[in-house]
Amino acid sequence: LIGVGAYLAGTALRDQLSPGSVIKAQCQIRGYQADMMLTVARSRPACETSCGFYVEAIVAGRRYTATNFMPKYATSYHSDTGFRAVDQAFSCCPTSAHDCCAFQDFSTGLFCDNW
């Protein structure tokens, strides 16, 4: 499952949707937002200083990029942090955005929504 069933706000897919509309898409985290905007080399990973992702969405066979994405969280008694990701596609992700680097397995380069 790669983010199947995740919903993206229309503002992220400006080419196809009107503002405020929602569309069902197949989505996958592709990288850290801070890395996408990177213009000079950094001495430490961008995920240590800023959290947020850019996501690739496939809608009707076309690819789009949604920027500044963060999974939504809700309170949960079943989590050690007291939170859990709302969307099932992020069930393998950290239970909070406190450690943004933990969303990626640096040995494989894969993000936690790729399971």
Short mmCIF file of C-alpha atoms in Angstrom, two decimals:
data_model
loop_
_atom_site.label_atom_id
_atom_site.label_comp_id
_atom_site.label_asym_id
_atom_site.label_seq_id
_atom_site.Cartn_x
_atom_site.Cartn_y
_atom_site.Cartn_z
CA LEU A 1 0.00 0.00 0.00
CA ILE A 2 1.46 3.34 -1.00
CA GLY A 3 -0.82 5.99 0.40
CA VAL A 4 -3.80 4.61 -1.52
CA GLY A 5 -6.93 6.42 -0.46
CA ALA A 6 -5.15 9.47 0.89
CA TYR A 7 -6.92 12.73 0.15
CA LEU A 8 -5.17 15.89 -1.01
CA ALA A 9 -6.56 19.40 -0.82
CA GLY A 10 -7.25 21.01 -4.15
CA THR A 11 -4.80 23.80 -3.45
CA ALA A 12 -1.99 21.26 -3.72
CA LEU A 13 -3.10 20.14 -7.18
CA ARG A 14 -3.78 23.56 -8.69
CA ASP A 15 -3.55 22.34 -12.28
CA GLN A 16 -6.63 20.17 -12.02
CA LEU A 17 -8.77 21.25 -9.08
CA SER A 18 -10.46 24.36 -7.85
CA PRO A 19 -9.36 25.71 -4.44
CA GLY A 20 -10.97 23.92 -1.52
CA SER A 21 -11.98 20.84 -3.52
CA VAL A 22 -10.75 17.37 -2.62
CA ILE A 23 -9.83 14.44 -4.82
CA LYS A 24 -8.93 10.84 -4.07
CA ALA A 25 -5.43 10.01 -5.29
CA GLN A 26 -2.65 7.46 -4.95
CA CYS A 27 0.03 9.28 -3.00
CA GLN A 28 3.54 8.68 -1.70
CA ILE A 29 5.98 10.79 0.30
CA ARG A 30 8.92 11.55 -2.00
CA GLY A 31 11.10 13.76 0.17
CA TYR A 32 11.49 16.46 2.78
CA GLN A 33 10.10 19.87 1.87
CA ALA A 34 13.28 21.57 3.10
CA ASP A 35 15.38 19.44 0.70
CA MET A 36 13.12 20.43 -2.20
CA MET A 37 13.89 24.09 -1.51
CA LEU A 38 17.60 23.47 -0.86
CA THR A 39 19.90 25.80 -2.79
CA VAL A 40 23.13 25.36 -0.81
CA ALA A 41 24.70 22.37 0.92
CA ARG A 42 23.85 21.93 4.60
CA SER A 43 26.03 20.57 7.34
CA ARG A 44 23.17 18.47 8.77
CA PRO A 45 20.06 16.84 7.28
CA ALA A 46 17.18 19.21 6.54
CA CYS A 47 14.80 16.97 8.49
CA GLU A 48 16.58 18.04 11.70
CA THR A 49 15.67 21.69 11.21
CA SER A 50 12.29 21.63 9.45
CA CYS A 51 9.49 19.09 9.14
CA GLY A 52 7.19 18.74 6.17
CA PHE A 53 7.17 16.68 3.00
CA TYR A 54 6.55 16.86 -0.69
CA VAL A 55 4.23 14.15 -1.94
CA GLU A 56 3.74 12.71 -5.38
CA ALA A 57 0.09 12.16 -6.28
CA ILE A 58 -1.18 10.17 -9.23
CA VAL A 59 -4.57 11.31 -10.49
CA ALA A 60 -6.05 9.72 -13.62
CA GLY A 61 -2.57 8.60 -14.71
CA ARG A 62 -1.00 12.07 -14.33
CA ARG A 63 1.64 12.88 -11.70
CA TYR A 64 1.44 15.94 -9.48
CA THR A 65 3.47 17.20 -6.54
CA ALA A 66 1.84 18.42 -3.33
CA THR A 67 4.11 20.51 -1.12
CA ASN A 68 4.28 21.28 2.62
CA PHE A 69 2.42 18.08 3.52
CA MET A 70 2.16 16.68 7.04
CA PRO A 71 0.12 13.64 8.10
CA LYS A 72 -2.79 14.45 10.41
CA TYR A 73 -2.65 13.13 13.96
CA ALA A 74 -5.32 12.40 16.56
CA THR A 75 -5.13 11.57 20.24
CA SER A 76 -4.76 7.89 21.07
CA TYR A 77 -4.48 5.93 24.30
CA HIS A 78 -2.73 3.15 22.36
CA SER A 79 0.38 5.18 21.57
CA ASP A 80 3.36 5.95 23.80
CA THR A 81 3.20 9.60 22.64
CA GLY A 82 -0.57 9.90 23.04
CA PHE A 83 -1.04 10.44 19.29
CA ARG A 84 -1.44 8.35 16.13
CA ALA A 85 -1.68 9.11 12.43
CA VAL A 86 -5.30 9.45 11.28
CA ASP A 87 -4.82 7.90 7.82
CA GLN A 88 -4.06 4.16 7.70
CA ALA A 89 -1.39 4.80 5.04
CA PHE A 90 0.78 6.35 7.79
CA SER A 91 0.30 3.55 10.35
CA CYS A 92 4.00 2.62 10.08
CA CYS A 93 5.11 6.22 10.62
CA PRO A 94 6.23 7.75 13.92
CA THR A 95 3.42 8.59 16.34
CA SER A 96 4.42 12.26 16.39
CA ALA A 97 6.27 14.71 14.18
CA HIS A 98 8.77 15.43 16.98
CA ASP A 99 11.53 13.53 15.13
CA CYS A 100 10.92 14.28 11.46
CA CYS A 101 13.99 12.28 10.38
CA ALA A 102 12.33 9.11 11.73
CA PHE A 103 9.86 9.20 8.83
CA GLN A 104 12.60 7.89 6.52
CA ASP A 105 14.76 4.78 6.62
CA PHE A 106 18.07 6.31 5.59
CA SER A 107 19.60 2.92 4.70
CA THR A 108 16.97 2.32 2.00
CA GLY A 109 15.81 5.88 1.33
CA LEU A 110 12.18 4.78 1.73
CA PHE A 111 9.61 6.70 3.75
CA CYS A 112 7.29 5.16 6.32
CA ASP A 113 4.25 5.28 4.02
CA ASN A 114 5.93 2.79 1.65
CA TRP A 115 4.86 -0.59 3.05
#
